[in-house]
Coordinates of C-alpha atoms in Angstrom, one line a residue:
X643 CA 12.4 -20.8 8.1
X644 CA 15.0 -23.1 9.6
X645 CA 14.9 -25.6 6.7
X646 CA 18.0 -27.2 5.3
X647 CA 19.6 -25.0 2.6
X648 CA 20.9 -28.2 1.0
X649 CA 17.4 -29.6 0.9
X650 CA 16.0 -26.5 -0.9
X651 CA 18.9 -26.4 -3.3
X652 CA 18.0 -29.9 -4.2
X653 CA 14.4 -29.0 -4.8
X654 CA 15.2 -26.1 -7.0
X655 CA 17.7 -28.2 -9.0
X656 CA 15.2 -31.1 -9.4
X657 CA 12.6 -28.5 -10.6
X658 CA 14.8 -27.5 -13.4
X659 CA 15.5 -31.1 -14.4
X660 CA 11.9 -32.0 -14.4
X661 CA 11.3 -29.1 -16.9
X662 CA 14.2 -30.4 -19.0
X663 CA 12.7 -33.8 -19.2
X664 CA 9.3 -32.5 -20.1
X665 CA 7.6 -33.8 -17.0
X666 CA 4.8 -31.2 -17.0
X667 CA 1.5 -31.4 -18.7
X668 CA 0.2 -29.5 -21.7
X669 CA -2.5 -28.0 -19.6
X670 CA 0.1 -26.7 -17.1
X671 CA 2.3 -25.3 -19.8
X672 CA -0.7 -23.5 -21.3
X673 CA -1.5 -21.9 -17.9
X674 CA 2.0 -20.7 -17.6
X675 CA 1.7 -18.9 -20.9
X676 CA -1.7 -17.5 -19.8
X677 CA 0.1 -16.0 -16.8
X678 CA 2.9 -14.6 -18.6
X679 CA 0.6 -13.0 -21.1
X680 CA -1.6 -11.5 -18.4
X681 CA 1.2 -10.1 -16.5
X682 CA 2.7 -8.5 -19.7
X683 CA -0.6 -6.9 -20.7
X684 CA -1.0 -5.5 -17.1
X685 CA 2.5 -4.1 -17.2
X686 CA 2.0 -2.2 -20.4
X687 CA -0.8 -0.2 -18.8
X688 CA 1.8 1.5 -16.7
X689 CA 3.3 4.6 -18.3
X690 CA 6.8 4.2 -16.5
X691 CA 6.9 0.7 -18.0
X692 CA 6.1 2.0 -21.4
X693 CA 8.7 4.6 -21.1
X694 CA 11.3 2.0 -19.9
X695 CA 10.5 -0.3 -22.8
X696 CA 11.1 2.6 -25.3
X697 CA 14.4 3.2 -23.4
X698 CA 15.6 -0.4 -23.6
X699 CA 14.6 -0.6 -27.3
X700 CA 17.0 2.4 -28.0
X701 CA 19.7 1.1 -25.7
X702 CA 19.7 -2.3 -27.3
X703 CA 19.0 -0.9 -30.8
X704 CA 15.9 -3.1 -31.1
X705 CA 12.6 -2.1 -32.8
X706 CA 10.1 -1.4 -30.1
X707 CA 7.6 -3.4 -32.1
X708 CA 9.7 -6.5 -31.1
X709 CA 8.9 -5.8 -27.5
X710 CA 5.2 -5.5 -28.4
X711 CA 5.3 -8.9 -30.1
X712 CA 6.3 -10.6 -26.9
X713 CA 2.8 -11.9 -26.2
X714 CA 2.6 -13.5 -29.6
X715 CA 6.0 -15.1 -29.2
X716 CA 4.9 -16.6 -25.8
X717 CA 1.6 -17.8 -27.4
X718 CA 3.5 -19.6 -30.1
X719 CA 6.5 -21.1 -28.1
X720 CA 6.5 -24.9 -27.8
X721 CA 7.0 -27.2 -24.9
X722 CA 10.1 -28.6 -26.5
X723 CA 11.7 -25.1 -26.8
X724 CA 11.3 -24.6 -23.1
X725 CA 12.8 -28.1 -22.4
X726 CA 15.9 -27.1 -24.5
X727 CA 16.3 -23.9 -22.6
X728 CA 16.1 -25.6 -19.2
X729 CA 18.7 -28.3 -20.3
X730 CA 21.0 -25.5 -21.7
X731 CA 21.0 -23.1 -18.9
X732 CA 20.1 -24.9 -15.8
X733 CA 22.4 -28.0 -15.8
X734 CA 25.2 -29.0 -13.6
X735 CA 27.3 -25.8 -14.2
X736 CA 26.0 -23.6 -11.3
X737 CA 27.1 -22.2 -8.1
X738 CA 25.1 -21.3 -5.0
X739 CA 25.1 -18.3 -2.8
X740 CA 23.9 -19.1 0.7
X741 CA 22.7 -16.6 3.3
X742 CA 22.1 -17.6 7.0
X743 CA 20.5 -15.6 9.7
X744 CA 23.2 -14.1 12.0
X745 CA 24.3 -11.1 13.9
X746 CA 27.9 -10.4 13.1
X747 CA 29.7 -7.4 14.8
X748 CA 29.4 -4.2 12.6
X749 CA 31.8 -1.4 12.4
X750 CA 30.0 1.7 13.3
X751 CA 31.3 4.6 11.3
X752 CA 31.9 8.0 13.0
X753 CA 29.8 10.9 11.9
X754 CA 31.4 13.2 9.3
X755 CA 32.4 16.6 10.7
X756 CA 30.1 18.4 8.4
X757 CA 28.6 21.6 9.7
X758 CA 24.8 22.2 9.0
X759 CA 23.9 25.0 6.7
X760 CA 24.3 28.2 8.8
X761 CA 22.1 30.4 6.7
X762 CA 18.7 29.8 5.2
X763 CA 18.2 31.4 1.8
X764 CA 15.3 31.7 -0.5
X765 CA 17.6 32.7 -3.5
X766 CA 17.4 30.7 -6.8
X767 CA 20.4 29.5 -8.6
X768 CA 21.2 30.7 -12.1
X769 CA 20.1 27.2 -13.3
X770 CA 16.8 27.4 -11.4
X771 CA 16.1 30.8 -12.9
X772 CA 16.9 29.6 -16.4
X773 CA 14.6 26.6 -15.8
X774 CA 11.7 28.6 -14.5
X775 CA 12.0 30.8 -17.6
X776 CA 11.3 28.0 -20.0
X777 CA 8.0 27.9 -21.8
X778 CA 5.5 25.4 -20.8
X779 CA 2.2 24.0 -22.1
X780 CA -0.9 24.9 -20.3
X781 CA -2.1 21.9 -18.2
X782 CA -5.5 20.4 -19.4
X783 CA -7.3 19.1 -16.4
X784 CA -8.7 15.6 -16.4
X785 CA -11.1 14.7 -13.5
X786 CA -13.3 11.9 -12.6
X787 CA -16.9 12.4 -13.8
X788 CA -18.8 10.7 -10.9
X789 CA -21.9 10.3 -13.1
X790 CA -20.6 9.2 -16.5
X791 CA -17.1 7.7 -16.3
X792 CA -18.4 4.3 -15.0
X793 CA -21.6 2.5 -14.4
X794 CA -23.3 1.8 -11.1
X795 CA -26.0 -0.7 -10.4
X796 CA -28.0 -0.8 -7.3
X797 CA -25.4 1.4 -5.7
X798 CA -22.8 -1.3 -5.2
X799 CA -21.8 -2.9 -8.6
X800 CA -19.3 -0.6 -10.3
X801 CA -18.5 -1.1 -14.0
X802 CA -15.6 0.3 -16.0
X803 CA -14.9 -0.5 -19.6
X804 CA -11.3 -1.6 -20.3
X805 CA -10.2 -0.1 -23.6
X806 CA -6.6 -1.5 -23.7
X807 CA -6.6 -5.2 -23.4
X808 CA -8.6 -8.3 -22.5
X809 CA -7.4 -8.6 -18.9
X810 CA -10.3 -8.1 -16.3
X811 CA -9.9 -7.2 -12.7
X812 CA -12.8 -7.9 -10.2
X813 CA -12.9 -6.8 -6.6
X814 CA -15.5 -7.8 -4.0
X815 CA -15.4 -5.8 -0.8
X816 CA -17.2 -6.3 2.5
X817 CA -17.3 -3.5 5.1
X818 CA -16.2 -5.7 7.9
X819 CA -12.4 -5.4 8.4
X820 CA -10.3 -6.1 11.5
X821 CA -11.9 -3.3 13.4
X822 CA -15.0 -5.4 13.4
X823 CA -13.1 -8.7 14.0
X824 CA -9.4 -8.9 14.3
X825 CA -9.4 -12.6 13.3
X826 CA -10.4 -11.6 9.8
X827 CA -6.8 -11.0 9.1
X828 CA -6.2 -14.6 9.9
X829 CA -9.2 -15.5 7.7
X830 CA -7.7 -13.8 4.7
X831 CA -4.4 -15.6 5.1
X832 CA -6.2 -18.8 5.4
X833 CA -8.3 -18.2 2.3
X834 CA -5.0 -17.5 0.3
X835 CA -3.6 -20.9 1.2
X836 CA -6.5 -23.3 1.7
X837 CA -8.7 -25.4 -0.8
X838 CA -12.2 -26.8 -0.6
X839 CA -13.8 -30.0 0.3
X840 CA -13.0 -31.2 -3.3
X841 CA -9.8 -29.5 -4.1
X842 CA -6.6 -29.0 -2.2
X843 CA -5.0 -25.4 -2.2
X844 CA -2.5 -26.6 -4.8
X845 CA -5.3 -28.1 -7.1
X846 CA -7.3 -25.0 -6.7
X847 CA -4.5 -22.6 -7.7
X848 CA -3.8 -24.9 -10.6
X849 CA -7.5 -24.5 -11.8
X850 CA -7.3 -20.8 -11.5
X851 CA -4.0 -20.8 -13.4
X852 CA -5.7 -23.0 -16.1
X853 CA -8.0 -20.1 -16.9
X854 CA -5.2 -17.6 -16.6
X855 CA -6.5 -16.2 -13.4
X856 CA -5.1 -15.2 -9.9
X857 CA -6.9 -14.3 -6.6
X858 CA -6.0 -12.7 -3.4
X859 CA -7.8 -12.1 -0.1
X860 CA -6.9 -9.2 2.2
X861 CA -8.3 -7.7 5.4
X862 CA -7.5 -4.1 6.4
X863 CA -9.0 -2.0 9.2
X864 CA -12.4 -1.3 7.5
X865 CA -12.9 -3.8 4.8
X866 CA -12.3 -7.4 3.7
X867 CA -11.4 -7.6 0.0
X868 CA -11.3 -10.4 -2.6
X869 CA -9.3 -9.3 -5.7
X870 CA -9.3 -11.3 -8.9
X871 CA -7.4 -10.8 -12.1
X872 CA -8.0 -12.8 -15.3
X873 CA -8.8 -13.2 -19.0
X874 CA -12.2 -11.8 -20.0
X875 CA -12.9 -14.8 -22.4
X876 CA -12.6 -16.9 -19.1
X877 CA -14.6 -14.6 -16.8
X878 CA -17.5 -17.0 -16.1
X879 CA -15.2 -19.9 -15.3
X880 CA -13.1 -17.7 -13.0
X881 CA -16.0 -16.3 -11.2
X882 CA -17.4 -19.8 -10.7
X883 CA -14.0 -20.9 -9.2
X884 CA -13.9 -18.0 -6.7
X885 CA -17.6 -18.7 -5.8
X886 CA -16.6 -22.3 -5.2
X887 CA -13.8 -21.3 -2.8
X888 CA -15.8 -18.8 -1.0
X889 CA -18.8 -21.1 -0.5
X890 CA -16.9 -24.3 0.2
X891 CA -14.0 -22.9 2.1
X892 CA -12.5 -25.9 3.9
X893 CA -9.8 -25.1 6.4
X894 CA -8.0 -28.0 8.1
X895 CA -5.4 -28.6 10.7
X896 CA -2.7 -28.1 7.9
X897 CA -4.2 -24.5 7.5
X898 CA -3.8 -23.8 11.2
X899 CA -0.2 -25.1 11.1
X900 CA 0.6 -22.8 8.2
X901 CA -0.8 -19.8 9.9
X902 CA 1.1 -20.7 13.1
X903 CA 4.4 -21.1 11.1
X904 CA 3.7 -17.7 9.3
X905 CA 3.3 -16.0 12.6
X906 CA 6.5 -17.5 14.0
X907 CA 8.4 -16.3 10.9
X908 CA 6.8 -12.9 11.2
X909 CA 7.6 -12.7 14.9
X910 CA 11.3 -13.5 14.1
X911 CA 11.5 -10.9 11.4
X912 CA 9.8 -8.2 13.7
X913 CA 12.2 -8.8 16.5
X914 CA 15.2 -8.1 14.3
X915 CA 13.9 -5.3 12.1
X916 CA 14.0 -1.8 13.7
X917 CA 12.1 -0.3 10.9
X918 CA 9.2 -2.8 11.3
X919 CA 9.5 -2.2 15.1
X920 CA 9.0 1.6 14.5
X921 CA 5.9 0.8 12.3
X922 CA 4.3 -1.4 15.0
X923 CA 4.9 1.3 17.6
X924 CA 3.3 3.9 15.3
X925 CA 0.3 1.6 14.9
X926 CA 0.0 1.4 18.7
X927 CA 0.3 5.2 19.2
X928 CA -2.3 5.7 16.4
X929 CA -4.9 3.2 17.6
X930 CA -3.8 1.7 21.0
X931 CA -5.5 -1.6 21.8
X932 CA -7.2 -1.5 18.4
X933 CA -3.8 -1.7 16.6
X934 CA -3.8 -4.7 14.3
X935 CA -0.6 -5.9 16.0
X936 CA -2.2 -5.6 19.5
X937 CA -5.6 -7.0 18.9
X938 CA -4.7 -10.1 17.0
X939 CA -4.9 -13.6 18.2
X940 CA -1.8 -14.8 20.3
X941 CA 0.4 -17.5 18.7
X942 CA -0.2 -19.9 21.4
X943 CA -4.0 -19.7 20.9
X944 CA -3.6 -19.7 17.2
X945 CA -1.6 -23.0 17.4
X946 CA -4.6 -24.6 19.1
X947 CA -7.3 -23.0 17.0
X948 CA -10.0 -25.3 15.7
X949 CA -10.4 -25.0 11.9
X950 CA -14.2 -24.9 12.3
X951 CA -13.7 -21.4 14.0
X952 CA -12.3 -20.0 10.7
X953 CA -15.2 -21.5 8.7
X954 CA -17.7 -19.9 11.1
X955 CA -16.0 -16.6 10.8
X956 CA -16.3 -16.9 7.0
X957 CA -20.0 -17.6 7.3
X958 CA -20.4 -14.6 9.5
X959 CA -18.5 -12.4 7.2
X960 CA -20.5 -13.3 4.2
X961 CA -23.9 -13.3 5.9
X962 CA -24.8 -9.8 4.8
X963 CA -23.6 -10.0 1.3
X964 CA -21.1 -7.7 -0.6
X965 CA -20.7 -3.9 0.2
X966 CA -19.2 -3.1 -3.2
X967 CA -18.2 -4.9 -6.4
X968 CA -15.8 -3.4 -8.9
X969 CA -15.3 -4.8 -12.4
X970 CA -12.9 -3.5 -14.9
X971 CA -13.0 -5.4 -18.2
X972 CA -14.5 -5.9 -21.7
X973 CA -17.6 -7.7 -20.9
X974 CA -20.8 -5.8 -21.5
X975 CA -22.3 -4.2 -18.4
X976 CA -25.5 -6.3 -18.8
X977 CA -23.5 -9.5 -19.0
X978 CA -21.6 -8.6 -15.7
X979 CA -24.9 -7.8 -13.9
X980 CA -26.5 -11.1 -15.1
X981 CA -23.5 -13.1 -13.9
X982 CA -23.1 -11.4 -10.5
X983 CA -26.9 -11.4 -9.8
X984 CA -27.2 -15.0 -10.5
X985 CA -25.4 -15.8 -7.2
X986 CA -26.9 -14.9 -3.8
X987 CA -23.4 -14.9 -2.5
X988 CA -22.8 -11.5 -4.3
X989 CA -26.1 -9.9 -3.2
X990 CA -26.0 -6.3 -2.0
X991 CA -24.9 -5.8 1.6
X992 CA -27.3 -3.1 3.1
X993 CA -26.2 -3.6 6.8
X994 CA -22.5 -3.2 7.2
X995 CA -21.0 0.3 6.6
X996 CA -17.4 1.4 6.0
X997 CA -15.8 3.2 8.8
X998 CA -12.8 5.5 9.5
X999 CA -10.8 4.6 12.6
X1000 CA -9.7 7.8 14.3
X1001 CA -6.4 8.2 16.1
X1002 CA -6.5 8.0 19.9
X1003 CA -6.6 11.2 22.0
X1004 CA -3.9 12.4 24.3
X1005 CA -4.4 15.2 26.8
X1006 CA -0.9 16.5 26.3
X1007 CA 2.0 15.9 24.1
X1008 CA 3.0 12.3 25.0
X1009 CA 6.0 10.1 24.0
X1010 CA 5.9 6.3 23.6
X1011 CA 9.5 4.9 23.5
X1012 CA 10.6 1.4 22.8
X1013 CA 14.4 0.8 23.5
X1014 CA 16.2 -1.4 20.9
X1015 CA 19.9 -1.4 21.5
X1016 CA 20.5 -3.0 18.1
X1017 CA 18.8 0.0 16.3
X1018 CA 21.3 2.4 14.7
X1019 CA 18.6 4.8 13.7
X1020 CA 15.5 6.1 15.5
X1021 CA 12.2 5.7 13.7
X1022 CA 9.9 8.6 14.9
X1023 CA 6.2 9.2 14.1
X1024 CA 4.2 12.3 15.1
X1025 CA 0.3 12.1 15.2
X1026 CA -1.9 15.3 15.6
X1027 CA -5.6 14.9 15.6
X1028 CA -7.3 17.6 13.5
X1029 CA -10.9 18.6 12.7
X1030 CA -13.7 17.0 10.8
X1031 CA -13.7 17.2 7.0
X1032 CA -14.7 20.7 5.6
X1033 CA -15.6 20.2 2.0
X1034 CA -15.2 23.9 1.1
X1035 CA -11.8 24.0 2.6
X1036 CA -10.3 20.8 1.1
X1037 CA -8.1 23.0 -1.1
X1038 CA -6.5 24.5 2.0
X1039 CA -5.6 21.0 3.2
X1040 CA -3.9 20.2 -0.2
X1041 CA -2.0 23.6 0.0
X1042 CA -0.9 22.9 3.5
X1043 CA 0.4 19.5 2.6
X1044 CA 2.3 20.9 -0.4
X1045 CA 3.9 23.6 1.8
X1046 CA 4.4 21.5 4.9
X1047 CA 5.1 17.9 4.1
X1048 CA 5.3 17.1 0.5
X1049 CA 8.5 16.7 -1.6
X1050 CA 12.1 17.9 -1.1
X1051 CA 10.8 21.6 -0.9
X1052 CA 8.4 21.0 1.9
X1053 CA 9.0 22.6 5.2
X1054 CA 9.6 19.3 7.1
X1055 CA 12.4 18.2 4.8
X1056 CA 14.0 21.6 4.5
X1057 CA 13.9 22.5 8.3
X1058 CA 14.8 19.1 9.7
X1059 CA 17.1 17.6 7.0
X1060 CA 18.5 20.3 4.8
X1061 CA 19.0 23.1 7.2
X1062 CA 20.1 21.2 10.2
X1063 CA 21.1 17.7 9.1
X1064 CA 19.0 16.0 11.8
X1065 CA 17.3 13.3 9.8
X1066 CA 18.1 10.8 7.0
X1067 CA 14.5 10.8 5.9
X1068 CA 11.3 12.7 6.4
X1069 CA 7.7 12.4 5.3
X1070 CA 4.2 13.0 6.1
X1071 CA 0.7 14.1 5.2
X1072 CA -2.5 15.4 6.6
X1073 CA -5.2 12.7 6.1
X1074 CA -8.8 13.7 5.9
X1075 CA -11.4 11.1 7.1
X1076 CA -13.1 9.0 4.4
X1077 CA -16.6 7.4 4.6
X1078 CA -17.5 9.2 7.9
X1079 CA -16.6 13.0 7.2
X1080 CA -17.8 14.0 10.7
X1081 CA -14.7 12.2 12.2
X1082 CA -11.4 13.9 12.8
X1083 CA -8.6 14.0 10.2
X1084 CA -5.0 13.7 11.3
X1085 CA -1.5 15.0 10.7
X1086 CA 1.2 12.2 10.5
X1087 CA 4.8 13.0 10.2
X1088 CA 7.9 10.8 10.2
X1089 CA 11.6 11.4 10.7
X1090 CA 14.4 8.7 10.6
X1091 CA 17.4 10.0 12.6
X1092 CA 20.8 9.0 13.7
X1093 CA 20.2 7.8 17.4
X1094 CA 22.1 10.7 19.0
X1095 CA 20.2 13.2 16.9
X1096 CA 16.8 12.0 17.9
X1097 CA 16.0 14.5 20.6
X1098 CA 17.1 17.4 18.5
X1099 CA 15.0 16.3 15.6
X1100 CA 12.0 15.7 17.8
X1101 CA 12.4 19.3 19.3
X1102 CA 12.5 20.8 15.9
X1103 CA 9.5 19.0 14.6
X1104 CA 7.5 19.8 17.6
X1105 CA 8.4 23.4 17.1
X1106 CA 7.2 23.1 13.5
X1107 CA 3.9 21.7 14.8
X1108 CA 3.4 24.3 17.4
X1109 CA 4.8 27.4 15.6
X1110 CA 4.9 26.9 11.7
X1111 CA 7.4 29.2 10.0
X1112 CA 5.9 31.3 7.2
X1113 CA 7.7 31.7 3.8
X1114 CA 5.2 33.6 1.6
X1115 CA 7.7 33.6 -1.2
X1116 CA 6.9 30.0 -1.8
X1117 CA 3.3 30.6 -2.6
X1118 CA 3.8 30.9 -6.3
X1119 CA 5.5 27.6 -6.7
X1120 CA 3.0 25.9 -4.4
X1121 CA 0.1 27.2 -6.5
X1122 CA 1.9 26.0 -9.8
X1123 CA 2.4 22.6 -8.4
X1124 CA -1.0 22.2 -7.0
X1125 CA -2.6 23.1 -10.4
X1126 CA -0.5 20.7 -12.2
X1127 CA -1.0 17.9 -9.6
X1128 CA -4.7 18.1 -9.4
X1129 CA -5.2 18.5 -13.1
X1130 CA -3.4 15.1 -13.5
X1131 CA -5.0 13.5 -10.5
X1132 CA -7.3 11.3 -12.4
X1133 CA -6.2 7.6 -11.5
X1134 CA -5.5 4.7 -13.8
X1135 CA -8.7 3.1 -15.2
X1136 CA -8.2 0.1 -13.0
X1137 CA -8.6 2.4 -9.8
X1138 CA -11.1 4.8 -11.2
X1139 CA -14.3 3.4 -9.8
X1140 CA -12.7 2.6 -6.4
X1141 CA -11.5 6.0 -6.1
X1142 CA -14.8 7.4 -7.1
X1143 CA -16.6 5.1 -4.6
X1144 CA -14.5 6.6 -1.7
X1145 CA -15.5 10.2 -2.9
X1146 CA -19.2 9.3 -3.2
X1147 CA -19.3 7.5 0.1
X1148 CA -17.5 10.5 1.8
X1149 CA -20.2 12.8 0.6
X1150 CA -18.6 14.5 -2.4
X1151 CA -20.9 15.2 -5.4
X1152 CA -17.9 15.7 -7.6
X1153 CA -14.3 14.9 -7.7
X1154 CA -12.8 17.0 -4.9
X1155 CA -9.8 17.6 -7.2
X1156 CA -12.0 19.4 -9.7
X1157 CA -13.4 21.5 -6.8
X1158 CA -9.9 22.4 -5.5
X1159 CA -8.6 23.1 -9.0
X1160 CA -11.0 26.1 -9.3
X1161 CA -9.6 27.5 -6.0
X1162 CA -5.8 27.1 -6.6
X1163 CA -5.4 30.1 -8.7
X1164 CA -6.9 32.3 -6.0
X1165 CA -5.0 30.8 -3.2
X1166 CA -3.5 33.0 -0.7
X1167 CA -0.8 32.2 1.9
X1168 CA -3.3 33.0 4.7
X1169 CA -5.3 29.9 3.5
X1170 CA -2.3 27.7 4.5
X1171 CA -2.0 29.5 7.8
X1172 CA -5.7 29.3 8.5
X1173 CA -5.8 25.5 8.0
X1174 CA -2.7 25.1 10.1
X1175 CA -4.1 27.2 12.9
X1176 CA -7.5 25.4 12.9
X1177 CA -6.3 21.8 12.6
X1178 CA -2.8 21.6 14.0
X1179 CA -1.4 24.6 16.2
X1180 CA -1.2 24.1 19.9
X1181 CA -2.8 20.6 19.7
X1182 CA -1.2 17.8 21.7
X1183 CA 1.1 15.4 19.8
X1184 CA 1.4 11.7 20.0
X1185 CA 5.2 10.8 19.4
X1186 CA 6.4 7.3 19.0
X1187 CA 10.2 6.6 19.1
X1188 CA 11.7 3.3 18.3
X1189 CA 15.5 3.3 18.7
X1190 CA 18.5 2.9 21.0
X1191 CA 17.2 5.0 24.1
X1192 CA 20.8 5.0 25.5
X1193 CA 21.8 7.4 22.7
X1194 CA 19.1 10.1 23.1
X1195 CA 18.1 12.2 26.0
X1196 CA 14.9 10.9 27.7
X1197 CA 15.1 13.5 30.4
X1198 CA 15.0 16.3 27.9
X1199 CA 12.0 14.8 26.3
X1200 CA 10.3 14.7 29.7
X1201 CA 10.4 18.4 29.7
X1202 CA 8.2 18.3 26.7
X1203 CA 5.6 15.9 27.9
X1204 CA 5.2 12.5 29.7
X1205 CA 7.4 9.7 28.4
X1206 CA 6.0 6.1 28.5
X1207 CA 8.7 3.5 28.2
X1208 CA 7.4 0.4 26.5
X1209 CA 8.6 -3.1 25.6
X1210 CA 7.9 -4.8 22.3
X1211 CA 5.6 -7.1 24.2
X1212 CA 3.5 -4.1 25.2
X1213 CA 2.6 -3.1 21.6
X1214 CA 2.4 -6.5 19.9
X1215 CA 0.7 -9.8 20.5
X1216 CA 3.2 -12.4 19.2

């Protein structure tokens, strides 16, 4: 941020020239090829990528086998060929397109004079009727077998065999996220950009690249995660490198300066992005002072932070070991266990526990409003605290979501956008607690409206929350959709054990999708209604509105509940 565009243009141009001159080592060149190979193999695991590849092979009249031979071509390409390409395509004949931060005056378009749909209809078009009459194959359900689809050692090391390629993923998780210590978010950023006593950050990343691996640290509300992707034949070297970084993490004043500059950049973007502002306000409405934006270290304190503080926090984080380890790859399970068990760093954590952060309570429907005169749209979130998890009635929750929030046929989309033209976008879900089923779930909804339609949209959504319309004719399509969705709910093999762990730690004895699948054919509309009445109806709502308050009616909102007008400084620590 704030650097000279000319300077950066020169750096980019010089980089191409260095490649053209061959000023890079053979080791670096091999690490680049490793990375391309790894990313290609990972991409082909995705069904949409496979479909797109087949489509492109048809469009360009290329045998799809040519696409599949891409890794082999990369493996065999020479340094000289890359030099020639850089010299040919990245010489002096180029132009630049520069974009500077600014706030030009914008022409605001008048609303079109379209009238909302005056009549609601449950009729189907001729096309829809013809489509519904098409024959279809019976869905073959495929659920997670919590006992046989993966291995578990000592209740914390999860092993999944990779049958597709030689790319492994390894994830270490510690049940100690920002709920435990807000500074863990800073620690994760620091680990992503800091080296050790012996290696700078750049040197360390090169060492990972040399073995075809990448790493990433992340802190969320309930866990601190270390994610690694690499080549199975370099597994031991990769684990040794991550162990070195973790054990010998060496933050410096340069680390602190980098974190401070990242915060300044983030603050600048936050102040000029209404959508982000809406998300920050939602987080405040959800968790109050425990919001990650509100509980984090102020920029002024961050600027003066001693590097040793981060190192101490790292030691505190690691003190109890790892809460879970997930490996997906081709190594034998015994080899994995032997390697992991060889390090005390990766021992089992029997102390820290994953948690579920509940939404804050309000005694009555309450509005939190942040005024941003630059915002053309209003970003509105609605939060309703529900009830603790009911294992036997989980299928009712899924049916409610299907009827109320999901897809273009959901009640929220139909009532707010289609029938009344009050929002550009809608979305939502009822979320059950994980890890701690005795805590309350919650309904979260979203509407994005033109500023002057905000109050009307809010009124309609609150009406849907307090008095849900019932269209029983939709039950058949809801049941069909749930059966198809649940039968194909099994996650990709990379996510299988992590998904299963969340089920197990929430108290499920089998995949909840399998339990629900048995109930969907017997689903009654009263099941949806009973879930709604138990978890949502007549409960107070937290509503967060980020937008241009001069364009919507605050007095009208006050007739629905207290309105708390806030500044950005009230909901975020910059």
